[in-house]
Tab-separated table of C-alpha atoms in Angstrom:
chain	number	residue	atom	x	y	z
A	1	MET	CA	-96.863	-21.245	-37.485
A	2	TYR	CA	-97.954	-21.702	-41.074
A	3	ASP	CA	-94.528	-21.810	-42.942
A	4	SER	CA	-92.433	-24.437	-41.083
A	5	ALA	CA	-91.633	-27.830	-42.465
A	6	GLU	CA	-92.047	-30.834	-40.601
A	7	PRO	CA	-88.975	-31.705	-38.635
A	8	GLY	CA	-87.027	-33.796	-41.072
A	9	GLY	CA	-89.125	-33.280	-43.695
A	10	ASN	CA	-88.687	-31.822	-47.238
A	11	PRO	CA	-88.670	-28.144	-46.989
A	12	TYR	CA	-89.491	-27.847	-50.758
A	13	ALA	CA	-92.663	-29.956	-50.576
A	14	PRO	CA	-96.270	-29.313	-49.904
A	15	ARG	CA	-98.248	-30.423	-46.658
A	16	LEU	CA	-101.256	-31.546	-45.574
A	17	VAL	CA	-102.556	-29.361	-42.448
A	18	ALA	CA	-105.841	-30.022	-40.599
A	19	ALA	CA	-108.095	-27.130	-40.521
A	20	GLY	CA	-110.645	-26.340	-37.797
A	21	GLN	CA	-107.836	-26.310	-35.153
A	22	THR	CA	-105.807	-22.972	-35.329
A	23	PHE	CA	-107.367	-21.756	-38.515
A	24	ASP	CA	-110.205	-22.138	-41.328
A	25	VAL	CA	-109.797	-21.507	-45.032
A	26	ILE	CA	-112.194	-19.295	-46.922
A	27	GLU	CA	-111.647	-20.419	-50.708
A	28	VAL	CA	-112.826	-18.283	-53.753
A	29	ASP	CA	-112.261	-18.064	-57.247
A	30	ALA	CA	-108.626	-16.731	-58.133
A	31	ARG	CA	-109.685	-13.726	-60.032
A	32	LEU	CA	-112.235	-12.836	-57.109
A	33	GLY	CA	-109.363	-13.540	-54.488
A	34	ARG	CA	-106.993	-11.173	-56.124
A	35	GLU	CA	-109.655	-8.403	-55.944
A	36	VAL	CA	-110.358	-9.134	-52.450
A	37	VAL	CA	-106.699	-8.738	-51.501
A	38	LYS	CA	-106.957	-5.116	-53.076
A	39	HIS	CA	-110.137	-4.284	-51.350
A	40	LEU	CA	-108.868	-5.552	-48.073
A	41	ARG	CA	-105.457	-3.494	-48.422
A	42	ALA	CA	-107.199	-0.400	-49.483
A	43	ALA	CA	-109.522	-0.488	-46.347
A	44	GLY	CA	-106.406	-1.038	-44.162
A	45	VAL	CA	-107.167	-4.667	-43.271
A	46	ARG	CA	-104.039	-6.707	-42.237
A	47	VAL	CA	-104.220	-9.727	-44.773
A	48	GLY	CA	-103.014	-13.227	-43.454
A	49	PRO	CA	-101.684	-15.960	-45.541
A	50	VAL	CA	-103.477	-16.548	-48.906
A	51	ILE	CA	-102.728	-19.881	-50.555
A	52	HIS	CA	-102.696	-19.818	-54.495
A	53	ASP	CA	-103.926	-23.158	-56.364
A	54	ARG	CA	-102.820	-22.195	-59.705
A	55	ARG	CA	-104.164	-25.527	-61.283
A	56	CYS	CA	-107.706	-25.017	-59.983
A	57	ALA	CA	-107.575	-21.235	-60.081
A	58	LYS	CA	-108.765	-21.041	-56.590
A	59	MET	CA	-107.408	-18.673	-53.679
A	60	GLY	CA	-107.523	-19.569	-49.963
A	61	PHE	CA	-107.715	-16.946	-47.320
A	62	LEU	CA	-106.735	-18.273	-43.668
A	63	VAL	CA	-109.214	-16.990	-41.452
A	64	PRO	CA	-109.751	-17.685	-37.500
A	65	VAL	CA	-111.652	-20.916	-36.460
A	66	THR	CA	-115.269	-20.245	-37.092
A	67	GLY	CA	-116.893	-23.335	-35.631
A	68	PRO	CA	-119.198	-25.866	-37.240
A	69	ASP	CA	-122.325	-23.712	-37.300
A	70	ARG	CA	-120.865	-20.777	-39.559
A	71	THR	CA	-122.719	-21.221	-42.664
A	72	ARG	CA	-123.350	-17.627	-43.974
A	73	LEU	CA	-121.280	-18.065	-47.458
A	74	ARG	CA	-123.602	-17.307	-50.330
A	75	ASP	CA	-124.057	-20.435	-52.424
A	76	GLN	CA	-122.119	-23.275	-54.338
A	77	ARG	CA	-120.796	-20.902	-56.968
A	78	GLY	CA	-119.317	-18.498	-54.354
A	79	PRO	CA	-116.914	-18.905	-51.484
A	80	SER	CA	-116.336	-22.262	-49.740
A	81	ARG	CA	-115.436	-22.889	-46.150
A	82	HIS	CA	-112.927	-25.432	-45.175
A	83	GLY	CA	-113.053	-26.062	-41.454
A	84	LEU	CA	-113.027	-28.736	-38.562
A	85	GLY	CA	-112.646	-32.017	-40.550
A	86	ALA	CA	-111.041	-30.772	-43.823
A	87	TRP	CA	-107.704	-30.992	-44.608
A	88	VAL	CA	-105.860	-28.122	-46.612
A	89	THR	CA	-102.661	-28.500	-48.870
A	90	PHE	CA	-100.130	-25.704	-47.892
A	91	PRO	CA	-97.578	-24.541	-50.409
A	92	PRO	CA	-94.217	-25.456	-49.793
A	93	PRO	CA	-92.788	-23.416	-47.147
A	94	ARG	CA	-89.681	-22.520	-48.766
A	95	GLY	CA	-91.277	-21.098	-52.161
A	96	GLY	CA	-91.587	-23.102	-55.272
A	97	SER	CA	-92.932	-22.722	-58.916
A	98	GLY	CA	-95.226	-25.336	-58.884
A	99	PRO	CA	-99.086	-25.387	-59.115
A	100	LEU	CA	-99.610	-24.455	-55.317
A	101	VAL	CA	-97.856	-21.184	-54.121
A	102	TRP	CA	-98.279	-18.732	-51.448
A	103	HIS	CA	-100.176	-15.439	-52.944
A	104	ILE	CA	-99.241	-13.761	-49.560
A	105	ALA	CA	-96.582	-16.003	-47.696
A	106	PRO	CA	-96.960	-16.317	-43.848
A	107	SER	CA	-94.640	-14.539	-41.782
A	108	GLU	CA	-93.201	-15.166	-38.394
A	109	ASN	CA	-96.154	-12.854	-36.968
A	110	ALA	CA	-98.678	-13.839	-39.254
A	111	VAL	CA	-102.225	-13.813	-37.974
A	112	PRO	CA	-105.514	-14.986	-39.970
A	113	THR	CA	-107.443	-12.261	-42.060
A	114	PRO	CA	-110.530	-11.234	-39.859
A	115	LEU	CA	-113.557	-12.641	-41.069
A	116	GLY	CA	-116.002	-9.854	-41.142
A	117	PRO	CA	-113.812	-7.222	-43.170
A	118	LEU	CA	-113.108	-10.564	-45.566
A	119	ASP	CA	-116.879	-11.186	-45.830
A	120	ALA	CA	-117.395	-7.346	-46.663
A	121	ALA	CA	-114.201	-7.380	-49.215
A	122	ILE	CA	-115.714	-10.391	-50.965
A	123	ALA	CA	-118.862	-8.743	-51.679
A	124	ARG	CA	-117.318	-5.529	-52.623
A	125	ALA	CA	-115.050	-7.546	-55.040
A	126	ALA	CA	-117.707	-9.537	-56.352
A	127	ALA	CA	-119.734	-6.417	-57.392
A	128	SER	CA	-116.526	-4.672	-58.563
A	129	LEU	CA	-115.899	-7.557	-61.113
A	130	ILE	CA	-119.648	-7.945	-62.144
A	131	GLN	CA	-119.451	-3.987	-63.110
A	132	HIS	CA	-116.413	-4.351	-65.112
A	133	ASP	CA	-117.471	-7.419	-67.212
């Protein structure tokens, strides 16, 4: 679902995909994102696909569609949500060494990261980073 190239398309090229239909994306700073993944795994949460934009130092967690009224995200410096009406650039489905890669690549049975545990992990990871700075 998340990792297939367009029929006849270049399997090594990034793809533009509409958010808000089968997934939304929660985007955070890459340093925070790496900590979030650690917290989710430590809690036994199955982590879905995660995009890593190395050029912008951001990570995007694919999550279930949340609808237009979900605005619980903290503030402009914190996580941002990309939902209905947004377009997300997916890394090449067959790997790559460019600026856009999968931190956690989609698998055949990939599911989005659950939103509740992700919100909690973001809060815990942010607190952890503040303590260590």
